[in-house]
Amino acid sequence: MSGQTAKIASLCECGSVAVRQVNQFINHGELWWDAEFSCDSCGTYLCEQAGPGTAPDDVREALLAAHGPAKLRLAGPVASLVPAMKVFREVSAVSLSQARELVERLSHDGVVGTLSEMELLTTRLQLRGVPVDIDR
Ligand SMILES: [Zn+2]
């Protein structure tokens, strides 16, 4: 399992264009993300965020733009989709109807997200006996 990194241009207080480097990865079986801000002009360096949880939209968008989306699909027949729904509810904290929709997508077009998000789902789904594959 490997993480992904992206760089986002961001304006520094000194007026220069600085860089926010964002990372998303799996740590102890949980999705983590972090962000650090660094400005070459004035030397400002900040660790903005480091911790577990779903990354905010701007971070996810930067990762998706840099690496492209990963697509998760059902890799074989399953007797029941209930275990998959449980995983989506646990991992993505979605409602029952959203979980049902995600499972539906899993067996048709695929569920799309960042590679780390899909890797986490793969691990959790396989633990529950749901066969899945990531298309990259
Ligand atoms: Zn600066």
GROMACS .gro file of C-alpha atoms and ligand atoms in nm:
model
  137
    1MET     CA    1   0.000   0.000   0.000
    2SER     CA    2   0.142   0.330  -0.101
    3GLY     CA    3   0.030   0.684  -0.046
    4GLN     CA    4  -0.020   0.964  -0.291
    5THR     CA    5   0.110   1.318  -0.291
    6ALA     CA    6   0.005   1.633  -0.471
    7LYS     CA    7   0.123   1.990  -0.471
    8ILE     CA    8  -0.117   2.283  -0.467
    9ALA     CA    9  -0.007   2.639  -0.539
   10SER     CA   10  -0.105   2.862  -0.251
   11LEU     CA   11  -0.049   3.230  -0.172
   12CYS     CA   12   0.179   3.300   0.123
   13GLU     CA   13   0.134   3.591   0.366
   14CYS     CA   14   0.458   3.737   0.226
   15GLY     CA   15   0.292   3.771  -0.114
   16SER     CA   16   0.481   3.493  -0.289
   17VAL     CA   17   0.331   3.184  -0.438
   18ALA     CA   18   0.406   2.899  -0.199
   19VAL     CA   19   0.331   2.529  -0.214
   20ARG     CA   20   0.095   2.316  -0.014
   21GLN     CA   21   0.199   1.956  -0.029
   22VAL     CA   22  -0.082   1.716   0.052
   23ASN     CA   23  -0.051   1.346   0.115
   24GLN     CA   24  -0.305   1.072   0.156
   25PHE     CA   25  -0.216   0.725   0.275
   26ILE     CA   26  -0.323   0.436   0.492
   27ASN     CA   27  -0.190   0.425   0.845
   28HIS     CA   28  -0.275   0.139   1.083
   29GLY     CA   29  -0.570   0.040   0.868
   30GLU     CA   30  -0.716   0.389   0.857
   31LEU     CA   31  -0.726   0.656   0.594
   32TRP     CA   32  -0.495   0.946   0.683
   33TRP     CA   33  -0.409   1.270   0.516
   34ASP     CA   34  -0.172   1.552   0.588
   35ALA     CA   35  -0.086   1.890   0.446
   36GLU     CA   36   0.223   2.101   0.479
   37PHE     CA   37   0.276   2.453   0.362
   38SER     CA   38   0.615   2.582   0.259
   39CYS     CA   39   0.726   2.911   0.112
   40ASP     CA   40   1.070   2.933  -0.048
   41SER     CA   41   1.066   3.314  -0.046
   42CYS     CA   42   1.026   3.378   0.326
   43GLY     CA   43   1.103   3.033   0.464
   44THR     CA   44   0.763   2.981   0.626
   45TYR     CA   45   0.694   2.618   0.695
   46LEU     CA   46   0.375   2.493   0.854
   47CYS     CA   47   0.233   2.153   0.919
   48GLU     CA   48  -0.132   2.231   0.858
   49GLN     CA   49  -0.286   1.895   0.924
   50ALA     CA   50  -0.188   1.539   0.996
   51GLY     CA   51  -0.438   1.283   1.108
   52PRO     CA   52  -0.698   1.025   1.027
   53GLY     CA   53  -1.016   1.087   0.834
   54THR     CA   54  -1.148   1.163   0.492
   55ALA     CA   55  -0.949   1.435   0.320
   56PRO     CA   56  -1.131   1.761   0.238
   57ASP     CA   57  -1.248   1.820  -0.117
   58ASP     CA   58  -0.961   2.045  -0.225
   59VAL     CA   59  -0.708   1.783  -0.114
   60ARG     CA   60  -0.896   1.500  -0.284
   61GLU     CA   61  -0.932   1.704  -0.602
   62ALA     CA   62  -0.559   1.777  -0.610
   63LEU     CA   63  -0.477   1.407  -0.563
   64LEU     CA   64  -0.728   1.304  -0.829
   65ALA     CA   65  -0.591   1.566  -1.070
   66ALA     CA   66  -0.232   1.456  -1.007
   67HIS     CA   67  -0.284   1.080  -1.020
   68GLY     CA   68  -0.622   1.018  -1.176
   69PRO     CA   69  -0.904   0.832  -1.006
   70ALA     CA   70  -0.891   0.470  -0.900
   71LYS     CA   71  -1.197   0.260  -0.969
   72LEU     CA   72  -1.316  -0.020  -0.746
   73ARG     CA   73  -1.527  -0.300  -0.887
   74LEU     CA   74  -1.672  -0.628  -0.778
   75ALA     CA   75  -1.436  -0.902  -0.898
   76GLY     CA   76  -1.666  -1.198  -0.862
   77PRO     CA   77  -2.009  -1.314  -0.759
   78VAL     CA   78  -2.123  -1.251  -0.403
   79ALA     CA   79  -2.402  -1.430  -0.219
   80SER     CA   80  -2.514  -1.114  -0.044
   81LEU     CA   81  -2.442  -0.744  -0.075
   82VAL     CA   82  -2.511  -0.681   0.294
   83PRO     CA   83  -2.143  -0.717   0.400
   84ALA     CA   84  -2.043  -0.464   0.134
   85MET     CA   85  -2.307  -0.221   0.257
   86LYS     CA   86  -2.174  -0.258   0.613
   87VAL     CA   87  -1.824  -0.173   0.494
   88PHE     CA   88  -1.939   0.140   0.312
   89ARG     CA   89  -2.133   0.252   0.620
   90GLU     CA   90  -1.827   0.200   0.842
   91VAL     CA   91  -1.561   0.338   0.613
   92SER     CA   92  -1.744   0.621   0.441
   93ALA     CA   93  -1.994   0.705   0.719
   94VAL     CA   94  -2.279   0.717   0.469
   95SER     CA   95  -2.651   0.662   0.517
   96LEU     CA   96  -2.817   0.331   0.442
   97SER     CA   97  -2.952   0.454   0.109
   98GLN     CA   98  -2.612   0.599   0.010
   99ALA     CA   99  -2.446   0.269   0.104
  100ARG     CA  100  -2.697   0.083  -0.112
  101GLU     CA  101  -2.620   0.318  -0.401
  102LEU     CA  102  -2.243   0.264  -0.358
  103VAL     CA  103  -2.285  -0.113  -0.357
  104GLU     CA  104  -2.500  -0.085  -0.668
  105ARG     CA  105  -2.219   0.114  -0.831
  106LEU     CA  106  -1.964  -0.144  -0.718
  107SER     CA  107  -2.139  -0.412  -0.920
  108HIS     CA  108  -2.188  -0.192  -1.229
  109ASP     CA  109  -1.977   0.112  -1.322
  110GLY     CA  110  -1.747   0.093  -1.022
  111VAL     CA  111  -1.688   0.320  -0.723
  112VAL     CA  112  -1.442   0.600  -0.795
  113GLY     CA  113  -1.209   0.780  -0.558
  114THR     CA  114  -0.845   0.834  -0.471
  115LEU     CA  115  -0.617   0.532  -0.470
  116SER     CA  116  -0.579   0.533  -0.090
  117GLU     CA  117  -0.957   0.549  -0.044
  118MET     CA  118  -1.005   0.256  -0.280
  119GLU     CA  119  -0.720   0.059  -0.119
  120LEU     CA  120  -0.881   0.101   0.221
  121LEU     CA  121  -1.217  -0.014   0.084
  122THR     CA  122  -1.047  -0.311  -0.085
  123THR     CA  123  -0.891  -0.425   0.244
  124ARG     CA  124  -1.215  -0.388   0.437
  125LEU     CA  125  -1.430  -0.549   0.168
  126GLN     CA  126  -1.195  -0.846   0.131
  127LEU     CA  127  -1.197  -0.895   0.508
  128ARG     CA  128  -1.574  -0.938   0.480
  129GLY     CA  129  -1.539  -1.179   0.191
  130VAL     CA  130  -1.637  -0.937  -0.085
  131PRO     CA  131  -1.408  -0.986  -0.387
  132VAL     CA  132  -1.303  -0.654  -0.540
  133ASP     CA  133  -1.038  -0.521  -0.776
  134ILE     CA  134  -0.898  -0.176  -0.838
  135ASP     CA  135  -0.880  -0.055  -1.199
  136ARG     CA  136  -0.617   0.215  -1.238
  137ZN      ZN  137   0.629   3.341   0.216
   0.00000   0.00000   0.00000
